[in-house]
Tab-separated table of C-alpha atoms in Angstrom:
chain	number	residue	atom	x	y	z
R	3	GLY	CA	0.195	-0.024	-0.172
R	4	SER	CA	0.709	3.606	-0.264
R	5	VAL	CA	2.781	5.595	2.450
R	6	VAL	CA	0.092	7.406	4.682
R	7	PRO	CA	1.005	10.907	4.278
R	8	ALA	CA	2.643	12.990	7.960
R	9	PRO	CA	-0.205	15.071	9.546
R	10	HIS	CA	0.715	18.721	9.277
R	11	HIS	CA	1.729	18.930	12.895
R	12	LEU	CA	4.189	16.213	12.700
R	13	SER	CA	5.919	18.405	9.629
R	14	LEU	CA	5.237	21.086	11.699
R	15	SER	CA	7.563	19.345	14.935
R	16	ALA	CA	10.023	18.595	12.754
R	17	SER	CA	11.034	21.925	11.460
R	18	ILE	CA	10.517	22.875	15.266
R	19	MET	CA	13.665	20.443	15.865
R	20	ARG	CA	15.704	21.358	12.625
R	21	SER	CA	15.755	25.047	14.169
R	22	LEU	CA	16.809	23.961	17.274
R	23	THR	CA	19.433	21.576	16.480
R	24	THR	CA	21.353	24.721	14.353
R	25	THR	CA	20.834	26.933	17.047
R	26	ILE	CA	22.907	24.363	19.587
R	27	GLY	CA	25.532	24.598	17.018
R	28	ARG	CA	26.138	27.983	17.311
R	29	CYS	CA	26.197	28.657	20.625
R	30	ALA	CA	27.997	26.050	23.207
R	31	ALA	CA	26.208	28.347	26.045
R	32	ALA	CA	22.920	27.885	24.772
R	33	ARG	CA	23.342	24.128	23.834
R	34	ARG	CA	22.907	22.317	27.572
R	35	SER	CA	19.948	24.715	28.285
R	36	LEU	CA	18.690	23.827	24.385
R	37	LEU	CA	19.433	20.118	25.248
R	38	ILE	CA	16.730	20.318	28.063
R	39	LEU	CA	14.349	22.034	26.580
R	40	LEU	CA	14.607	19.558	23.747
R	41	ILE	CA	14.359	16.533	25.832
R	42	PHE	CA	10.746	18.456	26.705
R	43	THR	CA	9.596	19.342	23.811
R	44	ALA	CA	10.430	15.886	22.454
R	45	GLY	CA	8.474	14.646	25.233
R	46	ILE	CA	5.313	16.590	24.347
R	47	LEU	CA	5.777	15.385	20.804
R	48	PHE	CA	5.541	11.609	21.822
R	49	ASP	CA	2.767	11.944	23.842
R	50	ALA	CA	0.590	14.044	21.628
R	51	ILE	CA	1.766	11.865	18.348
R	52	PHE	CA	2.082	8.190	19.613
R	53	ILE	CA	-0.297	8.171	22.957
R	54	GLN	CA	-2.814	10.438	21.768
R	55	ASN	CA	-3.270	9.232	18.176
R	56	PRO	CA	-1.832	5.878	18.182
R	57	ARG	CA	-2.118	5.470	14.617
R	58	ALA	CA	0.809	7.833	14.141
R	59	ILE	CA	2.692	4.406	14.656
R	60	LEU	CA	2.330	3.303	11.281
R	61	LEU	CA	4.513	6.035	9.908
R	62	LEU	CA	7.678	4.753	11.373
R	63	SER	CA	7.082	1.400	9.695
R	64	SER	CA	8.382	0.896	6.199
R	65	SER	CA	5.553	0.367	3.465
R	66	GLY	CA	6.305	-3.583	3.118
R	67	GLN	CA	5.307	-3.645	7.221
R	68	GLN	CA	2.138	-1.063	6.943
R	69	GLN	CA	-0.390	-3.726	5.839
R	70	GLY	CA	0.313	-5.925	9.407
R	71	ASP	CA	1.126	-3.092	10.893
R	72	VAL	CA	-2.974	-1.968	10.181
R	73	ASN	CA	-3.770	-5.490	11.430
R	74	ASN	CA	-1.863	-5.569	14.145
R	75	PHE	CA	-3.037	-1.346	15.170
R	76	ASN	CA	-6.472	-2.680	14.365
R	77	SER	CA	-6.524	-5.282	17.108
R	78	PHE	CA	-4.717	-2.624	19.138
R	79	VAL	CA	-7.526	-0.444	19.041
R	80	ALA	CA	-10.309	-3.441	19.316
R	81	ILE	CA	-9.089	-4.793	22.515
R	82	LYS	CA	-8.666	-1.264	23.955
R	83	ASP	CA	-12.075	-0.711	23.121
R	84	THR	CA	-13.498	-4.159	24.099
R	85	ARG	CA	-11.150	-3.521	27.751
R	86	ASP	CA	-12.906	-0.112	27.988
R	87	TRP	CA	-16.732	-1.421	27.203
R	88	GLN	CA	-15.609	-4.166	29.687
R	89	GLN	CA	-14.983	-1.890	32.409
R	90	GLN	CA	-17.903	0.357	31.627
R	91	GLN	CA	-19.917	-2.545	31.918
R	92	GLN	CA	-18.694	-3.787	35.132
R	93	GLN	CA	-19.249	-0.264	36.498
R	94	GLN	CA	-22.490	-0.295	35.530
R	95	GLN	CA	-23.633	-3.829	37.021
R	96	ASP	CA	-21.808	-2.697	40.008
R	97	THR	CA	-23.819	0.603	40.316
R	98	THR	CA	-27.397	-1.522	39.796
R	99	SER	CA	-26.484	-4.148	42.340
R	100	ASN	CA	-25.984	-1.447	44.846
R	101	ASN	CA	-29.213	0.286	44.005
R	102	ASN	CA	-30.975	-2.763	44.270
R	103	VAL	CA	-29.028	-3.494	47.525
R	104	ARG	CA	-30.077	-0.680	48.749
R	105	SER	CA	-33.538	-0.213	47.557
R	106	ASN	CA	-34.821	-3.775	48.070
R	107	LYS	CA	-32.615	-5.018	51.300
R	108	ASN	CA	-35.519	-5.007	53.145
R	109	ASN	CA	-36.974	-7.588	51.018
R	110	VAL	CA	-34.070	-10.064	51.566
R	111	ASN	CA	-35.061	-13.045	53.275
R	112	PRO	CA	-31.830	-14.401	54.878
R	113	ASN	CA	-33.899	-17.170	56.886
R	114	LEU	CA	-35.145	-18.939	54.156
R	115	GLU	CA	-35.055	-22.205	55.472
R	116	TRP	CA	-36.929	-21.153	58.359
R	117	CYS	CA	-39.418	-18.963	56.707
R	118	PRO	CA	-39.382	-19.500	53.095
R	119	LYS	CA	-42.701	-18.215	52.307
R	120	ALA	CA	-42.703	-14.907	54.360
R	121	LYS	CA	-43.299	-11.783	53.206
R	122	CYS	CA	-40.452	-9.487	54.155
R	123	ASP	CA	-42.082	-6.185	52.099
R	124	ASP	CA	-45.657	-6.445	51.893
R	125	ASP	CA	-45.869	-3.145	50.054
R	126	GLY	CA	-46.902	-5.516	46.912
R	127	GLY	CA	-44.317	-4.391	44.704
R	128	THR	CA	-46.851	-2.086	43.140
R	129	GLU	CA	-44.985	0.675	43.889
R	130	GLU	CA	-41.132	1.622	43.134
R	131	LYS	CA	-38.999	0.035	46.453
R	132	GLU	CA	-37.875	2.912	48.475
R	133	GLU	CA	-35.013	2.467	50.700
R	134	SER	CA	-35.207	1.764	54.126
R	135	SER	CA	-33.330	0.824	57.374
R	136	CYS	CA	-36.301	-1.906	58.337
R	137	GLN	CA	-34.995	-5.678	57.625
R	138	PRO	CA	-38.476	-7.855	59.179
R	139	CYS	CA	-37.552	-11.294	57.993
R	140	ARG	CA	-34.022	-10.761	59.937
R	141	ASP	CA	-34.686	-12.555	62.796
R	142	LYS	CA	-36.342	-15.870	64.241
R	143	TYR	CA	-39.267	-15.785	65.798
R	144	LEU	CA	-41.326	-18.638	67.992
R	145	PHE	CA	-44.613	-18.295	69.550
R	146	VAL	CA	-46.123	-20.774	71.622
R	147	ILE	CA	-50.261	-20.233	71.610
R	148	ALA	CA	-51.850	-21.805	74.163
R	149	THR	CA	-55.180	-22.708	76.151
R	150	GLY	CA	-54.980	-22.146	80.041
R	151	ARG	CA	-53.503	-25.072	82.043
R	152	SER	CA	-51.992	-26.839	78.680
R	153	GLY	CA	-48.588	-27.401	79.942
R	154	SER	CA	-47.271	-24.655	78.214
R	155	THR	CA	-45.368	-23.228	80.584
R	156	THR	CA	-43.767	-26.620	80.676
R	157	VAL	CA	-43.485	-25.919	76.559
R	158	MET	CA	-41.982	-22.552	77.155
R	159	SER	CA	-39.029	-24.453	79.625
R	160	MET	CA	-38.624	-27.624	76.971
R	161	LEU	CA	-37.741	-25.137	74.563
R	162	ASN	CA	-35.372	-23.153	75.941
R	163	LEU	CA	-33.324	-26.332	76.623
R	164	LEU	CA	-32.259	-25.964	73.305
R	165	PRO	CA	-29.299	-24.191	72.521
R	166	GLY	CA	-29.667	-20.614	70.994
R	167	VAL	CA	-33.829	-20.176	72.187
R	168	ARG	CA	-34.969	-17.630	74.476
R	169	ILE	CA	-39.082	-18.179	75.100
R	170	SER	CA	-40.059	-15.356	77.522
R	171	GLY	CA	-43.520	-16.260	79.342
R	172	GLU	CA	-47.010	-14.657	78.615
R	173	ASN	CA	-47.030	-10.648	78.789
R	174	ALA	CA	-50.651	-9.924	78.425
R	175	ASP	CA	-50.965	-10.143	74.894
R	176	VAL	CA	-49.280	-6.808	74.878
R	177	PHE	CA	-48.577	-7.037	70.739
R	178	HIS	CA	-52.542	-7.077	70.300
R	179	GLN	CA	-52.177	-2.838	71.698
R	180	TYR	CA	-49.442	-2.634	69.118
R	181	HIS	CA	-51.919	-4.203	66.728
R	182	SER	CA	-54.661	-1.863	67.757
R	183	MET	CA	-52.726	1.218	67.488
R	184	ILE	CA	-51.482	0.841	63.672
R	185	GLU	CA	-55.368	-0.269	63.048
R	186	THR	CA	-56.245	3.244	64.584
R	187	LEU	CA	-53.840	5.103	62.267
R	188	ARG	CA	-54.974	3.169	59.014
R	189	SER	CA	-58.573	3.842	60.200
R	190	SER	CA	-58.309	7.462	60.743
R	191	ARG	CA	-57.382	10.543	58.607
R	192	TYR	CA	-53.738	10.018	59.131
R	193	ARG	CA	-53.622	6.969	56.370
R	194	PRO	CA	-50.322	5.140	57.033
R	195	PHE	CA	-49.623	3.977	54.104
R	196	GLN	CA	-49.649	6.817	51.315
R	197	GLU	CA	-48.172	10.402	51.776
R	198	ASN	CA	-50.822	12.201	53.316
R	199	LYS	CA	-50.894	15.694	51.681
R	200	VAL	CA	-53.552	17.244	54.281
R	201	GLY	CA	-52.289	19.771	56.151
R	202	PRO	CA	-53.016	18.945	60.122
R	203	TRP	CA	-52.447	14.939	58.948
R	204	TRP	CA	-49.579	15.550	56.436
R	205	HIS	CA	-46.279	12.776	56.936
R	206	HIS	CA	-44.828	10.894	53.899
R	207	LYS	CA	-45.472	7.332	52.479
R	208	ILE	CA	-44.668	5.106	55.276
R	209	LYS	CA	-44.215	1.051	54.395
R	210	ALA	CA	-46.436	-1.535	56.002
R	211	SER	CA	-43.312	-3.365	56.475
R	212	SER	CA	-41.649	-0.787	58.643
R	213	PHE	CA	-43.743	-0.998	61.619
R	214	ALA	CA	-42.496	-4.530	62.350
R	215	CYS	CA	-39.073	-3.126	62.951
R	216	PRO	CA	-40.386	-1.246	66.446
R	217	ALA	CA	-42.650	-4.070	67.372
R	218	GLN	CA	-39.092	-7.051	67.070
R	219	GLU	CA	-37.162	-4.246	69.466
R	220	PHE	CA	-39.912	-4.235	71.886
R	221	LEU	CA	-39.810	-7.901	72.252
R	222	ARG	CA	-36.286	-7.757	72.605
R	223	THR	CA	-36.760	-4.608	74.960
R	224	ILE	CA	-38.976	-7.520	77.151
R	225	ASN	CA	-37.345	-10.590	76.564
R	226	PRO	CA	-33.376	-9.386	77.009
R	227	PRO	CA	-30.579	-11.831	77.459
R	228	PRO	CA	-29.695	-12.395	81.079
R	229	SER	CA	-27.320	-10.881	83.118
R	230	VAL	CA	-23.619	-11.297	82.467
R	231	ARG	CA	-23.723	-12.625	86.064
R	232	LYS	CA	-26.301	-15.416	85.266
R	233	ARG	CA	-24.300	-16.212	81.756
R	234	LYS	CA	-21.080	-16.878	83.328
R	235	ARG	CA	-23.202	-19.033	86.064
R	236	LYS	CA	-24.933	-20.683	83.285
R	237	ARG	CA	-21.981	-21.544	81.217
R	238	ASN	CA	-20.409	-22.878	83.882
R	239	ARG	CA	-23.500	-24.576	85.160
R	240	ASN	CA	-23.539	-26.001	81.315
R	241	ARG	CA	-19.676	-26.698	81.330
R	242	LYS	CA	-20.874	-29.159	83.971
R	243	ARG	CA	-23.479	-30.969	81.759
R	244	LYS	CA	-21.849	-30.255	78.421
R	245	VAL	CA	-24.426	-28.298	76.906
R	246	ARG	CA	-23.602	-25.757	74.870
R	247	GLU	CA	-25.411	-22.794	74.957
R	248	ASP	CA	-25.775	-19.011	73.554
R	249	ASP	CA	-28.225	-16.602	75.851
R	250	GLU	CA	-26.517	-13.543	74.841
R	251	HIS	CA	-27.186	-13.931	70.744
R	252	ALA	CA	-29.655	-16.586	71.059
R	253	ILE	CA	-30.954	-17.988	67.236
R	254	ILE	CA	-34.833	-17.945	68.261
R	255	THR	CA	-36.465	-15.864	70.372
R	256	GLY	CA	-40.493	-15.272	71.195
R	257	PHE	CA	-43.139	-16.005	74.005
R	258	LYS	CA	-45.700	-17.897	75.094
R	259	GLU	CA	-49.001	-16.332	75.639
R	260	ILE	CA	-52.573	-17.697	76.418
R	261	ARG	CA	-54.241	-14.665	75.905
R	262	TRP	CA	-54.030	-14.146	72.230
R	263	PHE	CA	-57.818	-14.293	70.879
R	264	ARG	CA	-60.300	-14.598	73.832
R	265	ASP	CA	-61.067	-10.878	74.767
R	266	HIS	CA	-60.398	-9.452	70.947
R	267	ASP	CA	-63.980	-9.387	69.146
R	268	GLU	CA	-62.035	-8.722	65.795
R	269	PHE	CA	-60.305	-12.475	65.813
R	270	LYS	CA	-63.415	-14.136	67.442
R	271	ASP	CA	-64.843	-14.723	63.989
R	272	ASP	CA	-61.969	-15.454	61.959
R	273	PRO	CA	-58.917	-16.373	64.149
R	274	THR	CA	-56.542	-16.195	61.610
R	275	GLN	CA	-56.734	-12.639	60.818
R	276	MET	CA	-55.000	-13.261	64.472
R	277	VAL	CA	-52.449	-15.235	62.582
R	278	ASP	CA	-51.736	-12.916	60.143
R	279	ALA	CA	-51.552	-9.921	62.639
R	280	TYR	CA	-48.493	-11.323	64.013
R	281	ARG	CA	-46.987	-12.967	61.012
R	282	ARG	CA	-47.025	-9.147	59.590
R	283	LEU	CA	-44.995	-7.605	62.340
R	284	PHE	CA	-42.845	-11.146	62.781
R	285	PRO	CA	-42.375	-11.982	58.997
R	286	CYS	CA	-40.441	-14.742	59.617
R	287	SER	CA	-41.884	-16.405	62.879
R	288	ARG	CA	-43.584	-20.218	63.733
R	289	PHE	CA	-46.304	-21.601	65.357
R	290	VAL	CA	-46.570	-23.902	68.010
R	291	PHE	CA	-50.163	-24.671	69.543
R	292	SER	CA	-50.442	-26.121	72.709
R	293	VAL	CA	-53.720	-27.709	74.149
R	294	ARG	CA	-55.173	-30.354	76.066
R	295	SER	CA	-57.608	-32.951	74.679
R	296	ASP	CA	-58.653	-33.960	78.112
R	297	ILE	CA	-60.777	-30.808	78.615
R	298	GLU	CA	-62.606	-32.725	81.304
R	299	SER	CA	-59.553	-32.519	83.194
R	300	GLN	CA	-58.421	-29.164	82.102
R	301	ALA	CA	-61.832	-27.553	83.358
R	302	LYS	CA	-61.190	-28.496	86.765
R	303	SER	CA	-58.128	-27.249	87.105
R	304	ALA	CA	-57.306	-24.152	89.459
R	305	PHE	CA	-56.978	-21.971	86.478
R	306	TRP	CA	-60.775	-22.422	85.109
R	307	ASN	CA	-62.112	-22.150	89.036
R	308	GLU	CA	-60.440	-19.297	90.198
R	309	THR	CA	-62.664	-16.281	91.993
R	310	LYS	CA	-64.614	-14.156	89.959
R	311	SER	CA	-62.562	-11.131	91.387
R	312	THR	CA	-59.091	-12.697	90.506
R	313	ALA	CA	-59.991	-14.960	87.240
R	314	ASP	CA	-59.394	-13.392	83.440
R	315	LYS	CA	-62.529	-11.850	82.248
R	316	GLU	CA	-63.371	-14.976	80.437
R	317	VAL	CA	-63.390	-17.090	83.034
R	318	GLN	CA	-65.434	-14.782	84.771
R	319	SER	CA	-68.417	-15.264	82.296
R	320	LEU	CA	-68.010	-19.076	82.833
R	321	ILE	CA	-70.760	-20.059	85.554
R	322	THR	CA	-70.765	-23.575	85.542
R	323	GLU	CA	-68.949	-26.528	84.588
R	324	ALA	CA	-70.233	-26.835	81.301
R	325	ASP	CA	-70.010	-23.525	80.199
R	326	THR	CA	-65.967	-24.305	80.894
R	327	LEU	CA	-66.335	-27.658	79.177
R	328	ALA	CA	-68.336	-25.782	75.781
R	329	TYR	CA	-66.007	-23.222	75.693
R	330	LEU	CA	-62.332	-24.918	76.023
R	331	LYS	CA	-63.950	-27.297	73.250
R	332	ASP	CA	-64.218	-24.442	71.230
R	333	LEU	CA	-61.643	-22.600	72.288
R	334	ASN	CA	-59.374	-26.188	70.923
R	335	ALA	CA	-61.687	-25.462	67.676
R	336	VAL	CA	-60.121	-22.467	66.956
R	337	HIS	CA	-56.497	-23.400	67.811
R	338	VAL	CA	-57.015	-26.157	65.369
R	339	GLN	CA	-57.729	-23.659	62.562
R	340	ALA	CA	-55.245	-21.246	62.946
R	341	TYR	CA	-52.664	-24.692	63.011
R	342	GLU	CA	-54.468	-25.657	59.213
R	343	TYR	CA	-54.884	-22.251	58.002
R	344	LEU	CA	-50.304	-22.072	58.844
R	345	GLY	CA	-49.481	-25.543	57.223
R	346	LYS	CA	-47.073	-27.884	59.155
R	347	ASP	CA	-43.914	-25.935	57.847
R	348	GLN	CA	-45.180	-23.074	60.199
R	349	ALA	CA	-47.035	-24.632	63.043
R	350	PHE	CA	-46.097	-27.440	65.084
R	351	TRP	CA	-49.092	-28.974	67.835
R	352	LEU	CA	-48.496	-29.979	71.310
R	353	ASP	CA	-51.268	-32.095	72.983
R	354	LEU	CA	-50.602	-32.052	76.814
R	355	ASN	CA	-52.271	-35.776	77.353
R	356	GLU	CA	-49.649	-36.927	74.337
R	357	TRP	CA	-46.275	-35.847	75.638
R	358	SER	CA	-47.164	-36.158	78.789
R	359	ALA	CA	-47.978	-39.977	78.374
R	360	PRO	CA	-44.911	-42.771	78.696
R	361	GLY	CA	-42.638	-42.111	75.583
R	362	GLY	CA	-44.031	-38.564	75.083
R	363	MET	CA	-40.914	-36.814	74.909
R	364	LYS	CA	-40.326	-38.134	71.699
R	365	LYS	CA	-42.840	-34.998	70.542
R	366	PHE	CA	-40.169	-32.533	72.048
R	367	ASP	CA	-37.435	-34.436	69.810
R	368	GLU	CA	-39.489	-34.023	67.030
R	369	LEU	CA	-40.109	-30.342	68.146
R	370	ALA	CA	-36.408	-29.722	68.364
R	371	ASP	CA	-35.892	-31.371	64.565
R	372	TRP	CA	-38.859	-29.512	63.137
R	373	LEU	CA	-36.858	-26.047	64.775
R	374	GLY	CA	-33.740	-27.056	63.461
R	375	PHE	CA	-32.171	-29.144	65.833
R	376	SER	CA	-30.122	-32.502	65.317
R	377	SER	CA	-29.116	-34.761	67.580
R	378	CYS	CA	-31.349	-33.500	70.711
R	379	LYS	CA	-32.905	-35.908	73.276
R	380	TYR	CA	-35.706	-35.091	75.603
R	381	PRO	CA	-35.140	-37.598	78.709
R	382	ASP	CA	-38.507	-39.568	79.667
R	383	GLU	CA	-38.617	-38.399	83.146
R	384	VAL	CA	-39.246	-34.884	81.825
R	385	GLY	CA	-42.699	-35.470	81.113
R	386	ASN	CA	-43.315	-35.626	84.987
R	387	CYS	CA	-41.899	-32.272	84.995
R	388	TRP	CA	-45.183	-30.559	83.696
R	389	ASP	CA	-48.100	-30.598	86.712
R	390	ARG	CA	-44.545	-29.291	89.297
R	391	LYS	CA	-45.053	-25.093	90.644
R	392	SER	CA	-41.610	-25.269	89.095
R	393	PHE	CA	-39.624	-26.721	86.449
R	394	THR	CA	-36.149	-26.410	87.863
R	395	GLU	CA	-37.977	-28.723	90.697
R	396	CYS	CA	-36.916	-31.954	88.417
R	397	GLY	CA	-33.255	-31.308	89.023
R	398	GLU	CA	-30.952	-30.678	85.926
R	399	ILE	CA	-31.534	-31.775	82.583
R	400	SER	CA	-29.794	-33.026	79.567
R	401	ILE	CA	-30.943	-32.814	76.129
R	402	GLY	CA	-27.357	-34.113	74.855
R	403	ASP	CA	-24.282	-32.562	74.378
R	404	GLN	CA	-24.510	-32.809	70.399
R	405	CYS	CA	-27.607	-31.294	70.107
R	406	ALA	CA	-26.366	-28.400	67.926
R	407	TYR	CA	-28.629	-26.215	65.068
R	408	ARG	CA	-28.022	-26.747	61.556
R	409	TYR	CA	-28.213	-23.848	59.836
């Protein structure tokens, strides 16, 4: 091929260099200064010609080599362009990934093995996801829903034998009040789940899932880990029993409650609404239903025969034993309805008359496995502890030194 003509700025640069060379020959004193200037100028020219305009490299090639050099140059340009494109694509992907993490981080479920169907963000996906610091599915929760005198306190104690589980006792169904607070806002002109532009009620839109995190923080407040001194004493005791435990950083937390349904008119016709109310606040949760199929014995217990001045509201309305039996029968049916609504993945059924019978501790072995624990074995004699005033009267209980959480 023909020689590519030199660009105008290259010819001009050559003229400047010839002039500088002539000047250097005339004056020895100026030679050194101009030599420095020549080197500096040469650096600038090299950058302008070969770095900023790589095609000028072809001017240094002979005509016989030009075709190969053109091919090499095209390859060089293609590689350079490809690398630039790849870098741009990677930067775009990183930006998109970071934006997705920021905008949808409360929609991430880190506990799929525990709550695979949890709705971590109940905005429905109909609107653009907003960044939120609330992550409703970050922690796992377990709730024991029970009838009075169904052995629920023993169930709580049995669960707390599992390493990393901390289930507290009853709390007067305080979370119903939290639920009522949200419903009060929902039914008022406040309209929490949309932007309210009405002057006296003005506020930005509130994500429905954002109400979950204050509820979970409140649960951590009323169900704290033991004090440092108690943890140390417990660790020493467990070391002797060869039981591993982690009370400070519990894997699963929750509470047991017997006053979850009875005094709340909005749940009486449909107990599944109560379940959904809990799941909105604790989306990554499971439920244990504790009942007593022998309602005749249950009706004769002290709880259902308290004096009217000290009894719960529901007990005060039960005049005769027949009233109590009818009430307990209906209450068990409500538990069945809620259990079936949740399904076996999210709910576990415990009947006092089954697990307190000889060999009944296998139910708790099954419960531990359902919760995600392995190699946990409840001793048979624990089944006799449920009717004690305190579970600790049974002495030190070990469910195996290999009992551990699988996930």
